[in-house]
């Protein structure tokens, strides 16, 4: 993140919006607020010395505002977010992104067309417990996940503009998809209406995943006390996340099931409290948005992940309206294109809209993100991690220890290694070294990346270069061994050398040298 904090305006300063106002103000980013309720806006201005816009449209042309945070009623999310994107500003939208998947897809397309950051407020994906739980699941610490269930109950604010499914369940659906990294193949939902005949006050949703995991989510705003609990049942341990607990928020129980005379017998064990960072999730979420603006990164809760939540919500709503009949969803594997000659070993994870071409091999436990293209004869070893929008050309092998972040390009026949001193007669599997290629970097044809290095964001490795040490962000390196010979814009154009500010001749992006590293800057005209 650059030293210049992006300027933010918060739209909607009510029950939840005031929390967003507080966090962006504390991080030095809040420039404006806007709320059509003048009394509400006045109360906020008494606490925070910022400016109040006279209309939403005024914010769209305000040069000091680089991004707009929308905390308006859900029915207005699409309309307002669309205006922000068309005005060329980044946008944070509270959940849900829209009220139908078609509107969400339009917002995603606009963000991509205008190269804008689109982030959605799925707060729990920034909760330290959820982040820790996700690592525990995918490291295998809990064993094979079998069943996930959650409950979000309260006697709180009752709504008539949306039912409990759309009000409460998006939180738990987003966590379920994040933890399992797959969409359910079918959903069903049952609900009841007590206060208003056409608004469900309680719902119970059930999910069936292709991996064999089952799940359910129970939500209600007619409950005598607050309960926010998530339970992950695996074959080795059971993890319980209780967000109402002040201290023991994550507890793991090493229970087991023994079979005695062909009858299952439960063996209970004491729970172990897992320490997690004591940080406010909303603060982490707001900080993440500011970092994504400054560094032009894809957010953790981007439009596409929010669209998946929306599709699951729509399926549950459809089931509600048809007496709980299951609704089928298109799964990620069905939306990916895998050539018949390619081999994908189970369990491997392949993101949606990823294409894997002739004679490629993806080994077990490899993870490939969304919108990737793997050309002919690409080998991806076990435990390799590949982000979203990655392009890997023909004849490239990614060995264990390699990790590619989003938007990385690997040219034809470029080479990774994972052992520094290989010998055929000596096994060195315990000596594999990590190689990290950060977001947006390009690795030229026939280049070689010696293991144990980090290739910085948007770095450019020339064809045939041999990289033996870390490469700085935006650096252009070439030769054997590779040496820095210049700097590159994120758009892929070489920057003219300068002692102070570098300006890209193609896209106009500005950069400055800070502590020996090139970083993006916000133009003075926009400050």
Short mmCIF file of C-alpha atoms in Angstrom, two decimals:
data_model
loop_
_atom_site.label_atom_id
_atom_site.label_comp_id
_atom_site.label_asym_id
_atom_site.label_seq_id
_atom_site.Cartn_x
_atom_site.Cartn_y
_atom_site.Cartn_z
CA UNK A 1 0.00 0.00 0.00
CA UNK A 2 1.35 3.45 -0.88
CA UNK A 3 1.90 6.20 1.65
CA UNK A 4 -1.07 8.12 0.21
CA UNK A 5 -4.23 6.60 1.68
CA UNK A 6 -7.05 6.43 -0.89
CA UNK A 7 -9.98 8.76 -0.24
CA UNK A 8 -13.28 7.04 0.60
CA UNK A 9 -16.89 8.14 0.88
CA UNK A 10 -19.45 6.10 2.85
CA UNK A 11 -23.02 6.12 1.54
CA UNK A 12 -25.58 5.13 4.19
CA UNK A 13 -24.72 5.93 7.81
CA UNK A 14 -27.40 3.95 9.65
CA UNK A 15 -27.19 0.83 11.80
CA UNK A 16 -24.26 -0.75 9.95
CA UNK A 17 -22.97 2.19 7.96
CA UNK A 18 -21.82 4.03 11.09
CA UNK A 19 -19.42 1.13 11.78
CA UNK A 20 -17.94 1.52 8.30
CA UNK A 21 -17.64 5.28 8.90
CA UNK A 22 -15.74 4.66 12.14
CA UNK A 23 -13.29 2.20 10.59
CA UNK A 24 -12.47 4.20 7.47
CA UNK A 25 -12.08 7.34 9.58
CA UNK A 26 -9.69 5.58 11.98
CA UNK A 27 -7.61 4.44 9.00
CA UNK A 28 -7.34 7.99 7.66
CA UNK A 29 -9.35 7.30 4.50
CA UNK A 30 -12.76 8.88 5.13
CA UNK A 31 -13.33 12.07 3.11
CA UNK A 32 -17.13 12.28 2.72
CA UNK A 33 -20.34 10.76 3.99
CA UNK A 34 -23.77 10.81 2.41
CA UNK A 35 -27.14 9.84 3.85
CA UNK A 36 -30.51 11.12 2.61
CA UNK A 37 -31.62 11.18 6.26
CA UNK A 38 -30.20 14.55 7.33
CA UNK A 39 -30.59 13.80 11.03
CA UNK A 40 -28.55 10.63 10.64
CA UNK A 41 -25.86 12.48 8.70
CA UNK A 42 -25.79 15.25 11.29
CA UNK A 43 -25.17 12.78 14.12
CA UNK A 44 -22.23 11.27 12.21
CA UNK A 45 -20.71 14.69 11.51
CA UNK A 46 -20.79 15.48 15.24
CA UNK A 47 -18.46 12.53 15.82
CA UNK A 48 -16.27 12.68 12.72
CA UNK A 49 -14.97 15.96 11.22
CA UNK A 50 -15.46 15.09 7.55
CA UNK A 51 -17.59 16.58 4.77
CA UNK A 52 -21.18 15.64 3.93
CA UNK A 53 -22.23 15.44 0.27
CA UNK A 54 -25.48 17.09 -0.73
CA UNK A 55 -26.29 14.22 -3.13
CA UNK A 56 -24.97 10.83 -4.18
CA UNK A 57 -24.16 12.12 -7.67
CA UNK A 58 -21.90 14.81 -6.20
CA UNK A 59 -19.60 12.07 -4.90
CA UNK A 60 -19.18 10.64 -8.41
CA UNK A 61 -17.40 13.78 -9.60
CA UNK A 62 -15.54 14.58 -6.36
CA UNK A 63 -11.76 14.30 -7.14
CA UNK A 64 -10.74 13.56 -3.53
CA UNK A 65 -12.96 10.46 -3.46
CA UNK A 66 -11.27 7.44 -5.08
CA UNK A 67 -13.75 4.84 -3.84
CA UNK A 68 -17.32 4.72 -2.58
CA UNK A 69 -18.61 2.39 0.14
CA UNK A 70 -22.30 1.50 -0.20
CA UNK A 71 -24.28 0.61 2.91
CA UNK A 72 -27.73 1.40 1.54
CA UNK A 73 -30.79 -0.90 1.49
CA UNK A 74 -30.08 -4.04 -0.55
CA UNK A 75 -32.64 -3.10 -3.19
CA UNK A 76 -30.43 -0.13 -4.17
CA UNK A 77 -27.05 -1.92 -4.24
CA UNK A 78 -27.06 -2.63 -7.98
CA UNK A 79 -28.21 0.84 -9.03
CA UNK A 80 -25.68 2.70 -6.86
CA UNK A 81 -22.72 0.39 -7.55
CA UNK A 82 -23.32 0.65 -11.29
CA UNK A 83 -23.15 4.45 -11.12
CA UNK A 84 -19.89 4.29 -9.17
CA UNK A 85 -18.23 1.94 -11.66
CA UNK A 86 -19.39 3.98 -14.65
CA UNK A 87 -17.90 7.06 -12.96
CA UNK A 88 -14.52 5.30 -12.87
CA UNK A 89 -14.29 4.81 -9.12
CA UNK A 90 -13.69 1.70 -7.03
CA UNK A 91 -16.60 0.40 -4.97
CA UNK A 92 -17.29 -1.58 -1.81
CA UNK A 93 -20.86 -2.93 -1.61
CA UNK A 94 -22.36 -4.43 1.52
CA UNK A 95 -23.91 -7.88 1.02
CA UNK A 96 -25.70 -8.92 -1.07
CA UNK A 97 -24.01 -7.52 -4.18
CA UNK A 98 -27.41 -7.40 -5.92
CA UNK A 99 -30.80 -9.06 -5.69
CA UNK A 100 -30.33 -11.25 -8.78
CA UNK A 101 -27.34 -12.91 -10.42
CA UNK A 102 -27.90 -11.12 -13.75
CA UNK A 103 -27.39 -7.74 -12.07
CA UNK A 104 -24.33 -9.05 -10.24
CA UNK A 105 -22.82 -10.29 -13.52
CA UNK A 106 -23.35 -6.84 -15.05
CA UNK A 107 -21.46 -5.21 -12.17
CA UNK A 108 -18.62 -7.73 -12.50
CA UNK A 109 -18.34 -7.03 -16.23
CA UNK A 110 -18.32 -3.26 -15.62
CA UNK A 111 -15.58 -3.57 -12.99
CA UNK A 112 -13.42 -5.64 -15.34
CA UNK A 113 -14.04 -3.36 -18.34
CA UNK A 114 -13.13 -0.22 -16.37
CA UNK A 115 -10.32 -1.90 -14.35
CA UNK A 116 -12.02 -1.03 -11.07
CA UNK A 117 -11.91 -2.76 -7.70
CA UNK A 118 -15.28 -4.33 -6.84
CA UNK A 119 -15.45 -5.71 -3.29
CA UNK A 120 -18.44 -7.10 -1.41
CA UNK A 121 -18.93 -6.97 2.36
CA UNK A 122 -18.85 -10.64 3.32
CA UNK A 123 -17.45 -9.77 6.72
CA UNK A 124 -16.87 -13.26 8.13
CA UNK A 125 -14.21 -14.01 5.50
CA UNK A 126 -12.04 -11.54 7.44
CA UNK A 127 -12.76 -13.05 10.85
CA UNK A 128 -9.50 -14.43 12.31
CA UNK A 129 -11.33 -17.61 13.41
CA UNK A 130 -12.65 -18.32 9.90
CA UNK A 131 -9.19 -17.73 8.42
CA UNK A 132 -7.63 -20.10 10.97
CA UNK A 133 -10.35 -22.69 10.42
CA UNK A 134 -9.83 -22.58 6.67
CA UNK A 135 -6.11 -23.29 7.11
CA UNK A 136 -6.86 -26.17 9.48
CA UNK A 137 -9.26 -27.73 6.98
CA UNK A 138 -6.95 -27.50 3.99
CA UNK A 139 -3.84 -28.58 5.85
CA UNK A 140 -5.67 -31.79 6.78
CA UNK A 141 -5.45 -31.09 10.52
CA UNK A 142 -9.12 -31.98 11.05
CA UNK A 143 -9.12 -34.90 8.64
CA UNK A 144 -11.69 -35.39 5.89
CA UNK A 145 -14.58 -32.96 6.28
CA UNK A 146 -17.91 -34.75 6.36
CA UNK A 147 -20.52 -32.28 7.58
CA UNK A 148 -20.75 -28.53 8.25
CA UNK A 149 -23.66 -26.84 9.99
CA UNK A 150 -24.30 -23.36 11.30
CA UNK A 151 -26.92 -21.42 13.23
CA UNK A 152 -27.45 -17.67 13.23
CA UNK A 153 -30.28 -16.82 15.64
CA UNK A 154 -31.43 -13.69 17.39
CA UNK A 155 -34.40 -11.66 18.55
CA UNK A 156 -33.35 -8.50 16.81
CA UNK A 157 -34.26 -6.09 14.07
CA UNK A 158 -37.17 -7.47 12.06
CA UNK A 159 -37.39 -6.67 8.36
CA UNK A 160 -40.25 -6.58 5.90
CA UNK A 161 -38.24 -5.73 2.76
CA UNK A 162 -36.34 -9.05 2.84
CA UNK A 163 -36.80 -12.43 4.50
CA UNK A 164 -34.48 -14.06 7.02
CA UNK A 165 -32.77 -16.10 4.29
CA UNK A 166 -31.54 -12.98 2.49
CA UNK A 167 -30.86 -11.08 5.71
CA UNK A 168 -28.93 -13.61 7.82
CA UNK A 169 -27.93 -16.57 5.63
CA UNK A 170 -25.48 -14.77 3.26
CA UNK A 171 -22.95 -14.65 6.12
CA UNK A 172 -22.99 -18.41 6.62
CA UNK A 173 -23.22 -19.29 2.91
CA UNK A 174 -20.12 -17.20 2.19
CA UNK A 175 -18.21 -19.01 4.96
CA UNK A 176 -19.41 -22.43 3.78
CA UNK A 177 -18.19 -21.79 0.22
CA UNK A 178 -14.92 -20.28 1.47
CA UNK A 179 -14.11 -23.20 3.75
CA UNK A 180 -15.00 -25.92 1.24
CA UNK A 181 -13.86 -24.11 -1.92
CA UNK A 182 -16.69 -25.55 -3.95
CA UNK A 183 -20.29 -24.81 -4.85
CA UNK A 184 -23.03 -27.19 -3.70
CA UNK A 185 -24.49 -29.30 -6.46
CA UNK A 186 -27.96 -28.99 -4.92
CA UNK A 187 -29.75 -26.85 -2.31
CA UNK A 188 -33.06 -27.18 -0.54
CA UNK A 189 -34.74 -24.85 1.95
CA UNK A 190 -37.77 -24.92 4.24
CA UNK A 191 -39.14 -21.92 6.08
CA UNK A 192 -42.02 -20.51 8.05
CA UNK A 193 -43.70 -17.09 8.28
CA UNK A 194 -45.21 -15.98 11.58
CA UNK A 195 -45.16 -12.17 11.64
CA UNK A 196 -45.90 -11.46 7.98
CA UNK A 197 -47.49 -14.04 5.72
CA UNK A 198 -45.07 -13.47 2.81
CA UNK A 199 -41.81 -12.98 4.78
CA UNK A 200 -40.02 -16.03 6.18
CA UNK A 201 -38.93 -15.56 9.80
CA UNK A 202 -36.99 -18.85 9.99
CA UNK A 203 -35.36 -21.03 7.33
CA UNK A 204 -33.41 -24.27 7.33
CA UNK A 205 -31.27 -24.76 4.22
CA UNK A 206 -29.54 -28.01 3.27
CA UNK A 207 -26.59 -28.38 0.87
CA UNK A 208 -25.11 -31.35 -0.97
CA UNK A 209 -21.56 -31.06 -2.35
CA UNK A 210 -19.86 -33.16 -5.03
CA UNK A 211 -17.01 -33.92 -2.59
CA UNK A 212 -19.50 -35.78 -0.38
CA UNK A 213 -19.77 -33.04 2.25
CA UNK A 214 -23.26 -32.19 3.49
CA UNK A 215 -24.23 -28.98 5.23
CA UNK A 216 -27.13 -27.05 6.68
CA UNK A 217 -27.77 -23.48 7.79
CA UNK A 218 -30.48 -22.55 10.31
CA UNK A 219 -31.39 -18.85 10.61
CA UNK A 220 -34.08 -17.11 12.65
CA UNK A 221 -34.89 -13.67 14.03
CA UNK A 222 -37.47 -15.16 16.44
CA UNK A 223 -35.03 -16.62 18.97
CA UNK A 224 -34.87 -15.73 22.69
CA UNK A 225 -31.09 -15.18 22.67
CA UNK A 226 -28.25 -14.54 20.25
CA UNK A 227 -26.49 -17.58 18.80
CA UNK A 228 -23.82 -17.57 16.08
CA UNK A 229 -22.23 -20.97 15.82
CA UNK A 230 -20.48 -22.96 13.10
CA UNK A 231 -19.52 -26.64 13.49
CA UNK A 232 -17.19 -28.54 11.16
CA UNK A 233 -17.39 -32.33 11.57
CA UNK A 234 -14.41 -34.23 10.13
CA UNK A 235 -13.27 -37.82 10.52
CA UNK A 236 -10.48 -36.92 12.98
CA UNK A 237 -11.68 -33.83 14.83
CA UNK A 238 -14.70 -31.57 15.28
CA UNK A 239 -14.18 -27.79 15.23
CA UNK A 240 -16.67 -25.38 16.83
CA UNK A 241 -16.66 -21.64 16.11
CA UNK A 242 -18.86 -19.78 18.60
CA UNK A 243 -18.77 -16.06 17.87
CA UNK A 244 -20.69 -15.18 21.04
CA UNK A 245 -17.87 -16.56 23.22
CA UNK A 246 -15.57 -13.77 24.43
CA UNK A 247 -12.46 -15.97 24.72
CA UNK A 248 -12.91 -19.56 23.51
CA UNK A 249 -14.19 -18.71 20.05
CA UNK A 250 -12.57 -21.72 18.32
CA UNK A 251 -12.51 -25.07 20.10
CA UNK A 252 -11.39 -28.35 18.55
CA UNK A 253 -12.59 -31.68 19.92
CA UNK A 254 -10.54 -34.78 19.04
CA UNK A 255 -13.59 -37.01 19.40
CA UNK A 256 -13.50 -40.32 17.59
CA UNK A 257 -15.83 -43.13 16.66
CA UNK A 258 -14.74 -46.70 17.41
CA UNK A 259 -16.51 -49.70 15.92
CA UNK A 260 -17.15 -52.33 18.58
CA UNK A 261 -18.73 -55.52 17.34
CA UNK A 262 -19.74 -53.63 14.20
CA UNK A 263 -21.53 -50.97 16.27
CA UNK A 264 -20.26 -47.35 16.33
CA UNK A 265 -19.28 -46.11 19.80
CA UNK A 266 -18.51 -42.42 20.45
CA UNK A 267 -15.29 -41.69 22.37
CA UNK A 268 -15.44 -38.13 23.68
CA UNK A 269 -12.38 -36.03 24.47
CA UNK A 270 -11.70 -32.66 26.04
CA UNK A 271 -11.88 -29.68 23.73
CA UNK A 272 -8.77 -27.65 22.95
CA UNK A 273 -9.15 -23.90 22.65
CA UNK A 274 -7.25 -22.66 19.57
CA UNK A 275 -5.64 -19.22 19.98
CA UNK A 276 -6.49 -16.71 17.26
CA UNK A 277 -5.65 -13.09 16.62
CA UNK A 278 -7.81 -10.67 18.58
CA UNK A 279 -8.69 -8.28 15.77
CA UNK A 280 -11.93 -6.64 14.67
CA UNK A 281 -13.03 -8.33 11.42
CA UNK A 282 -14.54 -5.11 10.08
CA UNK A 283 -11.26 -3.26 10.56
CA UNK A 284 -9.43 -6.01 8.67
CA UNK A 285 -12.05 -5.90 5.92
CA UNK A 286 -11.79 -2.12 5.50
CA UNK A 287 -7.99 -2.30 5.55
CA UNK A 288 -8.09 -5.00 2.86
CA UNK A 289 -10.26 -2.78 0.64
CA UNK A 290 -7.83 0.13 0.95
CA UNK A 291 -4.89 -2.14 0.12
CA UNK A 292 -6.69 -3.50 -2.94
CA UNK A 293 -7.34 0.07 -4.13
CA UNK A 294 -3.73 1.17 -3.64
CA UNK A 295 -2.15 -1.98 -5.07
CA UNK A 296 -4.85 -2.74 -7.69
CA UNK A 297 -5.37 -6.23 -6.31
CA UNK A 298 -8.38 -8.51 -6.63
CA UNK A 299 -10.19 -8.54 -3.25
CA UNK A 300 -10.71 -11.71 -1.27
CA UNK A 301 -14.45 -11.05 -1.50
CA UNK A 302 -14.57 -9.92 -5.12
CA UNK A 303 -17.61 -9.78 -7.37
CA UNK A 304 -17.22 -13.35 -8.60
CA UNK A 305 -17.14 -14.86 -5.13
CA UNK A 306 -20.17 -12.74 -4.21
CA UNK A 307 -21.94 -14.00 -7.34
CA UNK A 308 -21.48 -17.57 -6.11
CA UNK A 309 -23.15 -16.66 -2.80
CA UNK A 310 -25.95 -15.01 -4.74
CA UNK A 311 -26.52 -18.09 -6.89
CA UNK A 312 -26.80 -20.26 -3.79
CA UNK A 313 -29.25 -17.78 -2.23
CA UNK A 314 -31.35 -17.82 -5.39
CA UNK A 315 -31.42 -21.63 -5.38
CA UNK A 316 -32.51 -21.67 -1.72
CA UNK A 317 -35.21 -19.08 -2.42
CA UNK A 318 -36.45 -21.13 -5.36
CA UNK A 319 -36.61 -24.20 -3.13
CA UNK A 320 -38.51 -22.20 -0.47
CA UNK A 321 -41.11 -21.26 -3.05
CA UNK A 322 -41.53 -24.90 -4.15
CA UNK A 323 -42.14 -26.58 -0.79
CA UNK A 324 -38.48 -27.41 -0.18
CA UNK A 325 -37.83 -29.34 -3.39
CA UNK A 326 -34.07 -29.55 -4.12
CA UNK A 327 -32.67 -27.16 -6.73
CA UNK A 328 -29.66 -28.24 -8.79
CA UNK A 329 -26.70 -25.91 -9.30
CA UNK A 330 -24.03 -26.00 -11.94
CA UNK A 331 -20.81 -27.07 -10.19
CA UNK A 332 -17.35 -25.65 -10.73
CA UNK A 333 -16.07 -28.80 -12.39
CA UNK A 334 -18.94 -28.68 -14.89
CA UNK A 335 -18.09 -25.09 -15.77
CA UNK A 336 -14.41 -25.84 -16.32
CA UNK A 337 -13.08 -27.16 -19.64
CA UNK A 338 -10.77 -30.14 -19.28
CA UNK A 339 -9.55 -31.75 -22.50
CA UNK A 340 -10.17 -35.53 -22.74
CA UNK A 341 -6.41 -36.20 -22.93
CA UNK A 342 -5.71 -34.24 -19.73
CA UNK A 343 -5.53 -36.05 -16.38
CA UNK A 344 -6.85 -34.48 -13.17
CA UNK A 345 -6.20 -36.64 -10.11
CA UNK A 346 -8.54 -36.57 -7.13
CA UNK A 347 -8.60 -34.70 -4.88
CA UNK A 348 -7.51 -31.67 -6.92
CA UNK A 349 -9.33 -28.35 -6.98
CA UNK A 350 -10.11 -26.71 -10.31
CA UNK A 351 -11.75 -23.27 -10.31
CA UNK A 352 -14.65 -22.25 -12.49
CA UNK A 353 -14.09 -21.33 -16.16
CA UNK A 354 -10.55 -22.74 -16.05
CA UNK A 355 -9.34 -24.48 -19.23
CA UNK A 356 -6.85 -27.35 -19.16
CA UNK A 357 -5.59 -28.48 -22.55
CA UNK A 358 -4.03 -31.54 -24.23
CA UNK A 359 -1.85 -34.00 -22.26
CA UNK A 360 -1.66 -31.89 -19.10
CA UNK A 361 -1.54 -33.53 -15.66
CA UNK A 362 -2.87 -32.08 -12.40
CA UNK A 363 -1.80 -34.17 -9.39
CA UNK A 364 -3.73 -34.74 -6.12
CA UNK A 365 -4.11 -31.78 -3.72
CA UNK A 366 -3.10 -29.23 -6.34
CA UNK A 367 -5.24 -26.09 -6.34
CA UNK A 368 -5.99 -24.18 -9.54
CA UNK A 369 -8.03 -20.97 -9.36
CA UNK A 370 -10.71 -19.42 -11.57
CA UNK A 371 -10.33 -18.30 -15.20
CA UNK A 372 -6.95 -19.99 -15.66
CA UNK A 373 -5.56 -21.37 -18.93
CA UNK A 374 -3.13 -24.30 -18.82
CA UNK A 375 -1.72 -25.08 -22.27
CA UNK A 376 -0.48 -28.38 -23.70
CA UNK A 377 1.73 -30.66 -21.63
CA UNK A 378 1.55 -28.66 -18.39
CA UNK A 379 2.40 -30.58 -15.22
CA UNK A 380 1.11 -29.36 -11.82
CA UNK A 381 2.52 -31.32 -8.87
CA UNK A 382 0.82 -32.05 -5.56
CA UNK A 383 0.21 -29.10 -3.22
CA UNK A 384 1.03 -26.50 -5.88
CA UNK A 385 -1.19 -23.41 -5.55
CA UNK A 386 -2.28 -21.43 -8.61
CA UNK A 387 -4.35 -18.26 -8.23
CA UNK A 388 -7.04 -16.77 -10.47
CA UNK A 389 -6.57 -15.59 -14.08
CA UNK A 390 -3.22 -17.36 -14.43
CA UNK A 391 -1.96 -18.29 -17.93
CA UNK A 392 0.55 -21.13 -18.26
CA UNK A 393 1.83 -21.80 -21.77
CA UNK A 394 2.88 -25.15 -23.26
CA UNK A 395 5.52 -27.45 -21.71
CA UNK A 396 5.72 -25.91 -18.23
CA UNK A 397 6.09 -27.99 -15.04
CA UNK A 398 5.14 -26.59 -11.64
CA UNK A 399 6.78 -28.69 -8.95
CA UNK A 400 5.83 -28.98 -5.28
CA UNK A 401 6.74 -25.75 -3.52
CA UNK A 402 5.68 -23.44 -6.35
CA UNK A 403 2.91 -20.93 -5.70
CA UNK A 404 1.51 -18.53 -8.31
CA UNK A 405 -0.69 -15.64 -7.20
CA UNK A 406 -3.43 -14.08 -9.36
CA UNK A 407 -2.75 -12.87 -12.94
CA UNK A 408 0.65 -14.55 -13.34
CA UNK A 409 1.90 -15.37 -16.88
CA UNK A 410 4.26 -18.32 -17.52
CA UNK A 411 5.76 -18.33 -21.03
CA UNK A 412 6.34 -21.46 -23.15
CA UNK A 413 8.85 -23.97 -21.78
CA UNK A 414 9.93 -21.82 -18.83
CA UNK A 415 11.34 -23.85 -15.94
CA UNK A 416 10.76 -24.04 -12.18
CA UNK A 417 12.94 -26.06 -9.79
CA UNK A 418 12.30 -27.10 -6.20
CA UNK A 419 15.64 -28.51 -4.97
CA UNK A 420 18.84 -26.46 -4.95
CA UNK A 421 21.29 -29.38 -5.27
CA UNK A 422 19.57 -32.40 -6.89
CA UNK A 423 21.21 -35.81 -7.15
CA UNK A 424 19.56 -38.77 -8.78
CA UNK A 425 20.73 -41.21 -6.11
CA UNK A 426 19.76 -38.99 -3.12
CA UNK A 427 16.14 -38.38 -2.19
CA UNK A 428 15.56 -34.76 -1.18
CA UNK A 429 11.77 -34.55 -0.85
CA UNK A 430 12.18 -33.02 2.60
CA UNK A 431 14.35 -30.25 1.14
CA UNK A 432 11.85 -28.79 -1.33
CA UNK A 433 12.04 -25.00 -1.31
CA UNK A 434 9.18 -22.57 -1.80
CA UNK A 435 9.05 -20.36 -4.87
CA UNK A 436 6.47 -17.56 -4.80
CA UNK A 437 5.45 -15.63 -7.91
CA UNK A 438 3.37 -12.66 -6.84
CA UNK A 439 0.38 -11.07 -8.53
CA UNK A 440 0.69 -9.96 -12.15
CA UNK A 441 4.28 -11.11 -12.73
CA UNK A 442 5.33 -12.40 -16.17
CA UNK A 443 7.94 -15.12 -16.73
CA UNK A 444 9.28 -15.14 -20.28
CA UNK A 445 9.71 -18.13 -22.61
CA UNK A 446 12.55 -20.51 -21.65
CA UNK A 447 13.36 -18.56 -18.49
CA UNK A 448 14.47 -20.52 -15.41
CA UNK A 449 13.44 -19.74 -11.85
CA UNK A 450 15.81 -21.33 -9.33
CA UNK A 451 13.87 -22.41 -6.23
CA UNK A 452 13.62 -20.43 -3.02
CA UNK A 453 13.04 -17.00 -4.57
CA UNK A 454 10.17 -14.49 -4.59
CA UNK A 455 9.19 -12.79 -7.84
CA UNK A 456 7.57 -9.46 -6.92
CA UNK A 457 4.24 -8.06 -8.10
CA UNK A 458 4.15 -7.21 -11.83
CA UNK A 459 7.84 -8.06 -12.27
CA UNK A 460 8.91 -9.09 -15.78
CA UNK A 461 11.47 -11.86 -16.35
CA UNK A 462 12.84 -11.72 -19.89
CA UNK A 463 12.97 -14.75 -22.18
CA UNK A 464 15.89 -17.05 -21.40
CA UNK A 465 16.81 -15.33 -18.13
CA UNK A 466 17.98 -17.38 -15.15
CA UNK A 467 16.66 -16.01 -11.85
CA UNK A 468 18.79 -16.92 -8.83
CA UNK A 469 17.59 -14.35 -6.29
CA UNK A 470 14.47 -12.34 -5.36
CA UNK A 471 13.07 -9.96 -7.95
CA UNK A 472 11.62 -6.61 -6.83
CA UNK A 473 8.06 -5.60 -7.71
CA UNK A 474 7.78 -4.07 -11.24
CA UNK A 475 11.42 -4.93 -12.01
CA UNK A 476 12.52 -5.95 -15.52
CA UNK A 477 15.28 -8.57 -15.26
CA UNK A 478 17.25 -10.34 -17.97
CA UNK A 479 20.46 -12.28 -18.50
CA UNK A 480 22.32 -15.20 -16.87
CA UNK A 481 22.20 -14.71 -13.98
CA UNK A 482 19.30 -12.27 -14.19
CA UNK A 483 19.97 -8.62 -13.36
CA UNK A 484 17.58 -5.70 -13.18
CA UNK A 485 17.80 -3.55 -16.31
CA UNK A 486 14.67 -1.43 -15.89
CA UNK A 487 11.15 -1.12 -14.55
CA UNK A 488 7.78 -2.22 -15.95
CA UNK A 489 4.28 -0.82 -15.65
CA UNK A 490 1.52 -3.16 -14.52
CA UNK A 491 0.17 -2.95 -18.09
CA UNK A 492 3.38 -4.55 -19.44
CA UNK A 493 5.10 -1.47 -20.93
CA UNK A 494 8.66 -0.55 -19.96
CA UNK A 495 8.90 2.66 -17.92
CA UNK A 496 11.25 5.50 -18.81
CA UNK A 497 13.94 5.91 -16.14
CA UNK A 498 13.45 8.80 -13.71
CA UNK A 499 14.87 9.92 -10.40
CA UNK A 500 11.47 10.77 -8.94
CA UNK A 501 8.21 9.94 -10.69
CA UNK A 502 7.82 7.33 -13.43
CA UNK A 503 4.88 7.72 -15.82
CA UNK A 504 3.76 4.93 -18.15
CA UNK A 505 3.63 6.14 -21.75
CA UNK A 506 0.82 3.70 -22.56
CA UNK A 507 -1.69 3.91 -19.67
CA UNK A 508 -0.50 6.97 -17.74
CA UNK A 509 -0.02 5.09 -14.46
CA UNK A 510 2.32 6.90 -12.04
CA UNK A 511 5.04 5.29 -9.89
CA UNK A 512 7.58 6.57 -7.38
CA UNK A 513 10.71 5.09 -5.84
CA UNK A 514 10.27 4.43 -2.12
CA UNK A 515 13.03 2.75 -0.10
CA UNK A 516 14.53 1.29 -3.25
CA UNK A 517 11.26 -0.19 -4.50
CA UNK A 518 8.89 1.07 -7.16
CA UNK A 519 5.33 1.70 -5.97
CA UNK A 520 2.19 3.09 -7.53
CA UNK A 521 1.12 6.58 -6.53
CA UNK A 522 -2.14 8.46 -6.74
CA UNK A 523 -1.87 11.46 -9.09
CA UNK A 524 -1.81 14.83 -7.32
CA UNK A 525 -4.87 15.90 -9.29
CA UNK A 526 -6.87 13.17 -7.58
CA UNK A 527 -5.69 13.76 -4.01
#
